[in-house]
C-alpha cells in the first residue's frame, strides 16, 4: 500500500484547517484497516456466496437460519475489530468541532467505538452489532439471540410482538432507511467540506452525496485505495491508506 506523499498530507491538512462544518463519509476501506473484510471487493464474501435478499429473509425460515449462521460465523471479525488510526483521527476532528457528521456505509460500529457520539454517526446501511424486530423495531442484543439459536436451531421471535428479528442492517432488496438518508442529505447540504474515506462511490443513492456537496459549493476530498469515478470532480483525490494519512494531517494543524 502506497503511503500518501507529504504534499498530499499538507493539502489535506490545509483543507481541514479551513473547514468549519465538514462531513466525513466512510466506506469499507476504512474498516479493512481494522481487519473487517470488505464483502463487495474481489474475493470478498459476496463474490463467493450470494448475499441474502431481504424478501427471502422475510418469507423463509430456512433463509433466516442461514442468515444467522453466516452472521455468527463472522462474529469473531466484528467482535475483535478495534478502531484504527483513521477512525481515531475522524473522532478527533469531531471532538474539535471540525466535523459535524459522520455518514457511514459500514455496519461495524467502529465510529461509535472510537468515541464519535451516537447522534453524530449516520448509518445508512444500518448496524450489525445488534438486532431489531422488523415489525415493532425493538432492539435485541446478539448474545441472547445466539444462545437461543444454539439451543433451539432457530432465532427467537420478538419478545414484544412476536415479529421477525434481524440484524439492524439494510440488506439487499431492503429499502434505504428514510430518516438516515434524510439526515445524510441535510448534513451534506450544510457542509463546507465533504471528505470521502475508503469508499469507491459506486453504491447509489449514497454515491450521489459527494456530488450534492460539490454542487452546493463544498470542497470534495476523496481518499481511497482505488481510483473512483468522482476523482475528476474532487478538489483533492488521494490514493492510499487512510489511517497514517489522516493521522498525520490532523496532527499538523
Ligand atoms: Zn416486535
PDB file of C-alpha atoms and ligand atoms in Angstrom:
ATOM      1  CA  UNK A   1       0.000   0.000   0.000  1.00  0.00           C
ATOM      2  CA  UNK A   2       1.482   3.295  -1.027  1.00  0.00           C
ATOM      3  CA  UNK A   3       1.863   5.969   1.595  1.00  0.00           C
ATOM      4  CA  UNK A   4       0.456   9.356   0.723  1.00  0.00           C
ATOM      5  CA  UNK A   5       3.031  11.887  -0.378  1.00  0.00           C
ATOM      6  CA  UNK A   6       3.949  14.664   2.027  1.00  0.00           C
ATOM      7  CA  UNK A   7       2.409  17.340  -0.189  1.00  0.00           C
ATOM      8  CA  UNK A   8      -0.896  15.447  -0.293  1.00  0.00           C
ATOM      9  CA  UNK A   9      -0.926  15.300   3.509  1.00  0.00           C
ATOM     10  CA  UNK A  10      -0.230  19.027   3.585  1.00  0.00           C
ATOM     11  CA  UNK A  11      -3.039  19.851   1.156  1.00  0.00           C
ATOM     12  CA  UNK A  12      -5.471  17.693   3.127  1.00  0.00           C
ATOM     13  CA  UNK A  13      -4.416  19.408   6.372  1.00  0.00           C
ATOM     14  CA  UNK A  14      -4.940  22.836   4.767  1.00  0.00           C
ATOM     15  CA  UNK A  15      -8.457  21.920   3.594  1.00  0.00           C
ATOM     16  CA  UNK A  16      -9.330  20.553   7.045  1.00  0.00           C
ATOM     17  CA  UNK A  17      -7.941  23.664   8.728  1.00  0.00           C
ATOM     18  CA  UNK A  18     -10.200  25.873   6.581  1.00  0.00           C
ATOM     19  CA  UNK A  19     -13.309  23.761   7.132  1.00  0.00           C
ATOM     20  CA  UNK A  20     -15.946  24.919   9.619  1.00  0.00           C
ATOM     21  CA  UNK A  21     -18.589  22.234   9.153  1.00  0.00           C
ATOM     22  CA  UNK A  22     -17.121  19.220   7.453  1.00  0.00           C
ATOM     23  CA  UNK A  23     -18.833  15.905   6.804  1.00  0.00           C
ATOM     24  CA  UNK A  24     -16.950  12.618   6.696  1.00  0.00           C
ATOM     25  CA  UNK A  25     -18.317   9.807   4.520  1.00  0.00           C
ATOM     26  CA  UNK A  26     -16.827   6.366   5.138  1.00  0.00           C
ATOM     27  CA  UNK A  27     -16.937   3.049   3.321  1.00  0.00           C
ATOM     28  CA  UNK A  28     -15.394  -0.382   3.696  1.00  0.00           C
ATOM     29  CA  UNK A  29     -11.859   0.913   3.053  1.00  0.00           C
ATOM     30  CA  UNK A  30     -11.563   2.498   6.490  1.00  0.00           C
ATOM     31  CA  UNK A  31     -12.647  -0.703   8.244  1.00  0.00           C
ATOM     32  CA  UNK A  32     -10.457  -3.112   6.287  1.00  0.00           C
ATOM     33  CA  UNK A  33      -7.591  -1.377   8.125  1.00  0.00           C
ATOM     34  CA  UNK A  34      -9.201  -2.813  11.300  1.00  0.00           C
ATOM     35  CA  UNK A  35      -9.452  -6.317   9.824  1.00  0.00           C
ATOM     36  CA  UNK A  36     -13.132  -6.150   8.818  1.00  0.00           C
ATOM     37  CA  UNK A  37     -13.491  -7.883   5.443  1.00  0.00           C
ATOM     38  CA  UNK A  38     -14.828  -5.865   2.514  1.00  0.00           C
ATOM     39  CA  UNK A  39     -17.752  -8.022   1.407  1.00  0.00           C
ATOM     40  CA  UNK A  40     -18.054  -6.414  -2.003  1.00  0.00           C
ATOM     41  CA  UNK A  41     -14.395  -6.465  -3.013  1.00  0.00           C
ATOM     42  CA  UNK A  42     -12.965  -9.035  -5.440  1.00  0.00           C
ATOM     43  CA  UNK A  43     -12.531 -12.182  -3.353  1.00  0.00           C
ATOM     44  CA  UNK A  44     -14.891 -10.783  -0.715  1.00  0.00           C
ATOM     45  CA  UNK A  45     -17.628 -12.913   0.797  1.00  0.00           C
ATOM     46  CA  UNK A  46     -20.291 -11.687  -1.609  1.00  0.00           C
ATOM     47  CA  UNK A  47     -18.333 -12.739  -4.673  1.00  0.00           C
ATOM     48  CA  UNK A  48     -18.187 -16.323  -3.321  1.00  0.00           C
ATOM     49  CA  UNK A  49     -21.561 -16.545  -1.590  1.00  0.00           C
ATOM     50  CA  UNK A  50     -24.682 -14.826  -2.886  1.00  0.00           C
ATOM     51  CA  UNK A  51     -25.951 -12.187  -0.466  1.00  0.00           C
ATOM     52  CA  UNK A  52     -29.295 -12.923   1.141  1.00  0.00           C
ATOM     53  CA  UNK A  53     -32.152 -10.931  -0.316  1.00  0.00           C
ATOM     54  CA  UNK A  54     -34.471  -9.199   2.129  1.00  0.00           C
ATOM     55  CA  UNK A  55     -37.633 -10.709   0.639  1.00  0.00           C
ATOM     56  CA  UNK A  56     -36.230 -14.239   1.006  1.00  0.00           C
ATOM     57  CA  UNK A  57     -35.264 -13.483   4.602  1.00  0.00           C
ATOM     58  CA  UNK A  58     -38.798 -12.397   5.430  1.00  0.00           C
ATOM     59  CA  UNK A  59     -40.535 -15.265   3.668  1.00  0.00           C
ATOM     60  CA  UNK A  60     -38.317 -18.257   4.509  1.00  0.00           C
ATOM     61  CA  UNK A  61     -37.410 -19.631   7.937  1.00  0.00           C
ATOM     62  CA  UNK A  62     -34.581 -21.617   6.333  1.00  0.00           C
ATOM     63  CA  UNK A  63     -33.111 -18.461   4.786  1.00  0.00           C
ATOM     64  CA  UNK A  64     -33.321 -16.771   8.189  1.00  0.00           C
ATOM     65  CA  UNK A  65     -31.428 -19.675   9.758  1.00  0.00           C
ATOM     66  CA  UNK A  66     -28.780 -19.391   7.037  1.00  0.00           C
ATOM     67  CA  UNK A  67     -28.501 -15.625   7.561  1.00  0.00           C
ATOM     68  CA  UNK A  68     -27.950 -16.070  11.284  1.00  0.00           C
ATOM     69  CA  UNK A  69     -25.430 -18.907  10.730  1.00  0.00           C
ATOM     70  CA  UNK A  70     -23.428 -16.571   8.457  1.00  0.00           C
ATOM     71  CA  UNK A  71     -23.685 -13.729  10.944  1.00  0.00           C
ATOM     72  CA  UNK A  72     -22.466 -15.816  13.880  1.00  0.00           C
ATOM     73  CA  UNK A  73     -19.622 -17.167  11.725  1.00  0.00           C
ATOM     74  CA  UNK A  74     -18.422 -13.581  11.260  1.00  0.00           C
ATOM     75  CA  UNK A  75     -18.775 -12.652  14.908  1.00  0.00           C
ATOM     76  CA  UNK A  76     -15.094 -13.007  15.639  1.00  0.00           C
ATOM     77  CA  UNK A  77     -14.128 -10.499  12.936  1.00  0.00           C
ATOM     78  CA  UNK A  78     -16.608  -7.982  14.268  1.00  0.00           C
ATOM     79  CA  UNK A  79     -16.106  -8.596  17.985  1.00  0.00           C
ATOM     80  CA  UNK A  80     -12.312  -8.387  17.795  1.00  0.00           C
ATOM     81  CA  UNK A  81     -12.143  -5.360  15.498  1.00  0.00           C
ATOM     82  CA  UNK A  82     -10.962  -2.142  17.102  1.00  0.00           C
ATOM     83  CA  UNK A  83     -10.979   1.383  15.699  1.00  0.00           C
ATOM     84  CA  UNK A  84      -7.770   2.143  13.804  1.00  0.00           C
ATOM     85  CA  UNK A  85      -5.804   5.369  13.304  1.00  0.00           C
ATOM     86  CA  UNK A  86      -8.303   6.514  10.665  1.00  0.00           C
ATOM     87  CA  UNK A  87     -11.316   6.131  12.969  1.00  0.00           C
ATOM     88  CA  UNK A  88      -9.434   7.864  15.787  1.00  0.00           C
ATOM     89  CA  UNK A  89      -8.450  10.792  13.556  1.00  0.00           C
ATOM     90  CA  UNK A  90     -12.089  11.180  12.491  1.00  0.00           C
ATOM     91  CA  UNK A  91     -13.141  11.124  16.157  1.00  0.00           C
ATOM     92  CA  UNK A  92     -10.555  13.831  16.900  1.00  0.00           C
ATOM     93  CA  UNK A  93     -11.983  16.003  14.104  1.00  0.00           C
ATOM     94  CA  UNK A  94     -15.477  15.535  15.547  1.00  0.00           C
ATOM     95  CA  UNK A  95     -14.256  16.405  19.060  1.00  0.00           C
ATOM     96  CA  UNK A  96     -12.640  19.598  17.723  1.00  0.00           C
ATOM     97  CA  UNK A  97     -15.868  20.609  16.041  1.00  0.00           C
ATOM     98  CA  UNK A  98     -14.377  20.490  12.527  1.00  0.00           C
ATOM     99  CA  UNK A  99     -16.576  17.551  11.543  1.00  0.00           C
ATOM    100  CA  UNK A 100     -20.281  17.736  12.337  1.00  0.00           C
ATOM    101  CA  UNK A 101     -21.456  14.398  10.998  1.00  0.00           C
ATOM    102  CA  UNK A 102     -20.002  11.036  10.019  1.00  0.00           C
ATOM    103  CA  UNK A 103     -22.062   9.314   7.338  1.00  0.00           C
ATOM    104  CA  UNK A 104     -21.058   5.665   7.058  1.00  0.00           C
ATOM    105  CA  UNK A 105     -21.810   2.721   4.811  1.00  0.00           C
ATOM    106  CA  UNK A 106     -20.165   0.491   7.404  1.00  0.00           C
ATOM    107  CA  UNK A 107     -22.162  -1.668   9.790  1.00  0.00           C
ATOM    108  CA  UNK A 108     -19.413  -2.375  12.321  1.00  0.00           C
ATOM    109  CA  UNK A 109     -19.987   0.333  14.980  1.00  0.00           C
ATOM    110  CA  UNK A 110     -16.302   1.338  14.860  1.00  0.00           C
ATOM    111  CA  UNK A 111     -17.016   5.091  14.635  1.00  0.00           C
ATOM    112  CA  UNK A 112     -19.016   4.914  17.859  1.00  0.00           C
ATOM    113  CA  UNK A 113     -16.313   2.690  19.398  1.00  0.00           C
ATOM    114  CA  UNK A 114     -13.740   5.359  18.534  1.00  0.00           C
ATOM    115  CA  UNK A 115     -15.646   7.975  20.521  1.00  0.00           C
ATOM    116  CA  UNK A 116     -17.888   9.717  17.981  1.00  0.00           C
ATOM    117  CA  UNK A 117     -21.203  10.414  19.761  1.00  0.00           C
ATOM    118  CA  UNK A 118     -24.089   8.234  18.524  1.00  0.00           C
ATOM    119  CA  UNK A 119     -26.080  11.233  17.314  1.00  0.00           C
ATOM    120  CA  UNK A 120     -23.254  12.324  15.003  1.00  0.00           C
ATOM    121  CA  UNK A 121     -22.964   8.952  13.239  1.00  0.00           C
ATOM    122  CA  UNK A 122     -25.422   8.423  10.379  1.00  0.00           C
ATOM    123  CA  UNK A 123     -25.540   4.730   9.469  1.00  0.00           C
ATOM    124  CA  UNK A 124     -27.095   4.446   6.032  1.00  0.00           C
ATOM    125  CA  UNK A 125     -26.640   0.668   5.849  1.00  0.00           C
ATOM    126  CA  UNK A 126     -27.530   0.040   9.483  1.00  0.00           C
ATOM    127  CA  UNK A 127     -25.531  -1.763  12.164  1.00  0.00           C
ATOM    128  CA  UNK A 128     -24.700  -5.455  12.523  1.00  0.00           C
ATOM    129  CA  UNK A 129     -23.656  -5.323  16.170  1.00  0.00           C
ATOM    130  CA  UNK A 130     -27.244  -5.647  17.374  1.00  0.00           C
ATOM    131  CA  UNK A 131     -30.643  -6.719  16.025  1.00  0.00           C
ATOM    132  CA  UNK A 132     -34.119  -5.269  15.723  1.00  0.00           C
ATOM    133  CA  UNK A 133     -37.625  -6.614  15.298  1.00  0.00           C
ATOM    134  CA  UNK A 134     -38.736  -5.955  11.730  1.00  0.00           C
ATOM    135  CA  UNK A 135     -42.284  -5.202  12.930  1.00  0.00           C
ATOM    136  CA  UNK A 136     -42.022  -3.119  16.100  1.00  0.00           C
ATOM    137  CA  UNK A 137     -38.359  -2.080  15.987  1.00  0.00           C
ATOM    138  CA  UNK A 138     -37.470  -3.357  19.456  1.00  0.00           C
ATOM    139  CA  UNK A 139     -33.718  -3.692  19.855  1.00  0.00           C
ATOM    140  CA  UNK A 140     -32.211  -7.055  20.817  1.00  0.00           C
ATOM    141  CA  UNK A 141     -28.612  -7.972  21.610  1.00  0.00           C
ATOM    142  CA  UNK A 142     -26.845 -10.698  19.642  1.00  0.00           C
ATOM    143  CA  UNK A 143     -25.639 -12.737  22.645  1.00  0.00           C
ATOM    144  CA  UNK A 144     -29.113 -13.913  23.718  1.00  0.00           C
ATOM    145  CA  UNK A 145     -30.114 -14.472  20.077  1.00  0.00           C
ATOM    146  CA  UNK A 146     -27.102 -16.711  19.566  1.00  0.00           C
ATOM    147  CA  UNK A 147     -27.763 -18.644  22.772  1.00  0.00           C
ATOM    148  CA  UNK A 148     -31.367 -19.229  21.657  1.00  0.00           C
ATOM    149  CA  UNK A 149     -30.218 -20.236  18.164  1.00  0.00           C
ATOM    150  CA  UNK A 150     -27.699 -22.728  19.527  1.00  0.00           C
ATOM    151  CA  UNK A 151     -30.251 -24.257  21.882  1.00  0.00           C
ATOM    152  CA  UNK A 152     -33.241 -24.413  19.501  1.00  0.00           C
ATOM    153  CA  UNK A 153     -31.761 -24.233  15.998  1.00  0.00           C
ATOM    154  CA  UNK A 154     -33.843 -21.132  15.290  1.00  0.00           C
ATOM    155  CA  UNK A 155     -33.528 -17.455  16.122  1.00  0.00           C
ATOM    156  CA  UNK A 156     -36.037 -16.174  18.683  1.00  0.00           C
ATOM    157  CA  UNK A 157     -39.092 -14.160  17.700  1.00  0.00           C
ATOM    158  CA  UNK A 158     -39.501 -10.644  19.056  1.00  0.00           C
ATOM    159  CA  UNK A 159     -40.311 -10.855  22.776  1.00  0.00           C
ATOM    160  CA  UNK A 160     -42.638  -7.857  22.470  1.00  0.00           C
ATOM    161  CA  UNK A 161     -44.729  -8.602  19.370  1.00  0.00           C
ATOM    162  CA  UNK A 162     -43.634 -11.991  18.031  1.00  0.00           C
ATOM    163  CA  UNK A 163     -42.193 -10.410  14.866  1.00  0.00           C
ATOM    164  CA  UNK A 164     -39.125 -11.497  12.892  1.00  0.00           C
ATOM    165  CA  UNK A 165     -35.771 -10.476  14.372  1.00  0.00           C
ATOM    166  CA  UNK A 166     -32.945  -9.401  12.053  1.00  0.00           C
ATOM    167  CA  UNK A 167     -29.565  -7.726  12.475  1.00  0.00           C
ATOM    168  CA  UNK A 168     -30.112  -3.971  12.307  1.00  0.00           C
ATOM    169  CA  UNK A 169     -28.549  -3.802   8.847  1.00  0.00           C
ATOM    170  CA  UNK A 170     -30.008  -2.814   5.494  1.00  0.00           C
ATOM    171  CA  UNK A 171     -29.955  -5.948   3.337  1.00  0.00           C
ATOM    172  CA  UNK A 172     -30.025  -6.322  -0.427  1.00  0.00           C
ATOM    173  CA  UNK A 173     -33.594  -5.666  -1.518  1.00  0.00           C
ATOM    174  CA  UNK A 174     -34.421  -3.750   1.657  1.00  0.00           C
ATOM    175  CA  UNK A 175     -35.448  -0.083   1.419  1.00  0.00           C
ATOM    176  CA  UNK A 176     -32.862   2.511   2.420  1.00  0.00           C
ATOM    177  CA  UNK A 177     -33.651   3.944   5.862  1.00  0.00           C
ATOM    178  CA  UNK A 178     -35.589   7.165   5.181  1.00  0.00           C
ATOM    179  CA  UNK A 179     -34.640   9.006   8.331  1.00  0.00           C
ATOM    180  CA  UNK A 180     -30.932   8.308   7.955  1.00  0.00           C
ATOM    181  CA  UNK A 181     -30.912   9.206   4.267  1.00  0.00           C
ATOM    182  CA  UNK A 182     -32.697  12.478   5.054  1.00  0.00           C
ATOM    183  CA  UNK A 183     -30.166  13.258   7.789  1.00  0.00           C
ATOM    184  CA  UNK A 184     -27.289  12.378   5.455  1.00  0.00           C
ATOM    185  CA  UNK A 185     -28.635  14.712   2.769  1.00  0.00           C
ATOM    186  CA  UNK A 186     -29.164  17.539   5.214  1.00  0.00           C
ATOM    187  CA  UNK A 187     -25.656  17.177   6.633  1.00  0.00           C
ATOM    188  CA  UNK A 188     -24.308  17.172   3.078  1.00  0.00           C
ATOM    189  CA  UNK A 189     -26.245  20.313   2.140  1.00  0.00           C
ATOM    190  CA  UNK A 190     -24.929  22.063   5.261  1.00  0.00           C
ATOM    191  CA  UNK A 191     -21.264  21.153   4.856  1.00  0.00           C
ATOM    192  CA  UNK A 192     -18.333  23.158   3.509  1.00  0.00           C
ATOM    193  CA  UNK A 193     -16.046  20.126   3.117  1.00  0.00           C
ATOM    194  CA  UNK A 194     -17.065  16.574   2.187  1.00  0.00           C
ATOM    195  CA  UNK A 195     -14.367  14.042   2.975  1.00  0.00           C
ATOM    196  CA  UNK A 196     -14.738  10.550   1.497  1.00  0.00           C
ATOM    197  CA  UNK A 197     -12.682   7.863   3.247  1.00  0.00           C
ATOM    198  CA  UNK A 198     -12.469   4.364   1.800  1.00  0.00           C
ATOM    199  CA  UNK A 199     -15.487   4.246  -0.472  1.00  0.00           C
ATOM    200  CA  UNK A 200     -15.306   3.531  -4.166  1.00  0.00           C
ATOM    201  CA  UNK A 201     -18.561   5.537  -4.546  1.00  0.00           C
ATOM    202  CA  UNK A 202     -20.411   3.008  -6.676  1.00  0.00           C
ATOM    203  CA  UNK A 203     -23.431   2.280  -4.475  1.00  0.00           C
ATOM    204  CA  UNK A 204     -26.263   4.751  -5.044  1.00  0.00           C
ATOM    205  CA  UNK A 205     -28.022   6.693  -3.621  1.00  0.00           C
ATOM    206  CA  UNK A 206     -25.138   7.219  -1.186  1.00  0.00           C
ATOM    207  CA  UNK A 207     -22.673   7.802  -4.016  1.00  0.00           C
ATOM    208  CA  UNK A 208     -24.739  10.850  -5.015  1.00  0.00           C
ATOM    209  CA  UNK A 209     -23.869  12.661  -1.785  1.00  0.00           C
ATOM    210  CA  UNK A 210     -20.374  13.880  -2.772  1.00  0.00           C
ATOM    211  CA  UNK A 211     -21.805  15.363  -5.975  1.00  0.00           C
ATOM    212  CA  UNK A 212     -24.580  17.028  -3.987  1.00  0.00           C
ATOM    213  CA  UNK A 213     -21.959  18.550  -1.676  1.00  0.00           C
ATOM    214  CA  UNK A 214     -19.901  19.741  -4.618  1.00  0.00           C
ATOM    215  CA  UNK A 215     -22.917  21.283  -6.356  1.00  0.00           C
ATOM    216  CA  UNK A 216     -23.734  23.460  -3.392  1.00  0.00           C
ATOM    217  CA  UNK A 217     -20.183  24.749  -3.114  1.00  0.00           C
ATOM    218  CA  UNK A 218     -18.432  22.431  -0.655  1.00  0.00           C
ATOM    219  CA  UNK A 219     -14.917  21.203  -1.216  1.00  0.00           C
ATOM    220  CA  UNK A 220     -14.641  17.498  -2.002  1.00  0.00           C
ATOM    221  CA  UNK A 221     -11.766  15.267  -0.906  1.00  0.00           C
ATOM    222  CA  UNK A 222     -11.601  11.550  -1.744  1.00  0.00           C
ATOM    223  CA  UNK A 223      -9.166   9.166  -0.079  1.00  0.00           C
ATOM    224  CA  UNK A 224      -9.431   5.640  -1.411  1.00  0.00           C
ATOM    225  CA  UNK A 225      -7.201   2.742  -2.281  1.00  0.00           C
ATOM    226  CA  UNK A 226      -8.540   2.577  -5.852  1.00  0.00           C
ATOM    227  CA  UNK A 227      -9.488   5.402  -8.202  1.00  0.00           C
ATOM    228  CA  UNK A 228     -13.159   6.411  -8.125  1.00  0.00           C
ATOM    229  CA  UNK A 229     -15.374   7.869 -10.839  1.00  0.00           C
ATOM    230  CA  UNK A 230     -15.628  11.072  -8.848  1.00  0.00           C
ATOM    231  CA  UNK A 231     -11.888  11.750  -8.542  1.00  0.00           C
ATOM    232  CA  UNK A 232     -12.154  14.119 -11.514  1.00  0.00           C
ATOM    233  CA  UNK A 233     -14.556  16.460  -9.747  1.00  0.00           C
ATOM    234  CA  UNK A 234     -12.779  16.278  -6.382  1.00  0.00           C
ATOM    235  CA  UNK A 235     -10.623  19.159  -5.155  1.00  0.00           C
ATOM    236  CA  UNK A 236      -8.194  16.554  -3.875  1.00  0.00           C
ATOM    237  CA  UNK A 237      -8.102  12.809  -4.590  1.00  0.00           C
ATOM    238  CA  UNK A 238      -5.534  10.709  -2.752  1.00  0.00           C
ATOM    239  CA  UNK A 239      -4.892   7.023  -3.327  1.00  0.00           C
ATOM    240  CA  UNK A 240      -3.510   5.239  -0.316  1.00  0.00           C
ATOM    241  CA  UNK A 241      -4.018   4.057   3.198  1.00  0.00           C
ATOM    242  CA  UNK A 242      -6.356   6.184   5.293  1.00  0.00           C
ATOM    243  CA  UNK A 243      -5.060   5.786   8.861  1.00  0.00           C
ATOM    244  CA  UNK A 244      -1.494   7.134   8.606  1.00  0.00           C
ATOM    245  CA  UNK A 245      -2.514   9.911   6.182  1.00  0.00           C
ATOM    246  CA  UNK A 246      -5.375  11.260   8.248  1.00  0.00           C
ATOM    247  CA  UNK A 247      -3.481  10.906  11.494  1.00  0.00           C
ATOM    248  CA  UNK A 248      -0.618  12.970  10.064  1.00  0.00           C
ATOM    249  CA  UNK A 249      -2.964  15.569   8.577  1.00  0.00           C
ATOM    250  CA  UNK A 250      -4.922  16.003  11.812  1.00  0.00           C
ATOM    251  CA  UNK A 251      -1.751  16.240  13.879  1.00  0.00           C
ATOM    252  CA  UNK A 252      -0.381  19.040  11.713  1.00  0.00           C
ATOM    253  CA  UNK A 253      -2.957  21.779  12.238  1.00  0.00           C
TER     254      UNK A 253
HETATM  255 ZN1  LIG B   1     -41.543  -6.743  17.695  1.00  0.00          ZN
END
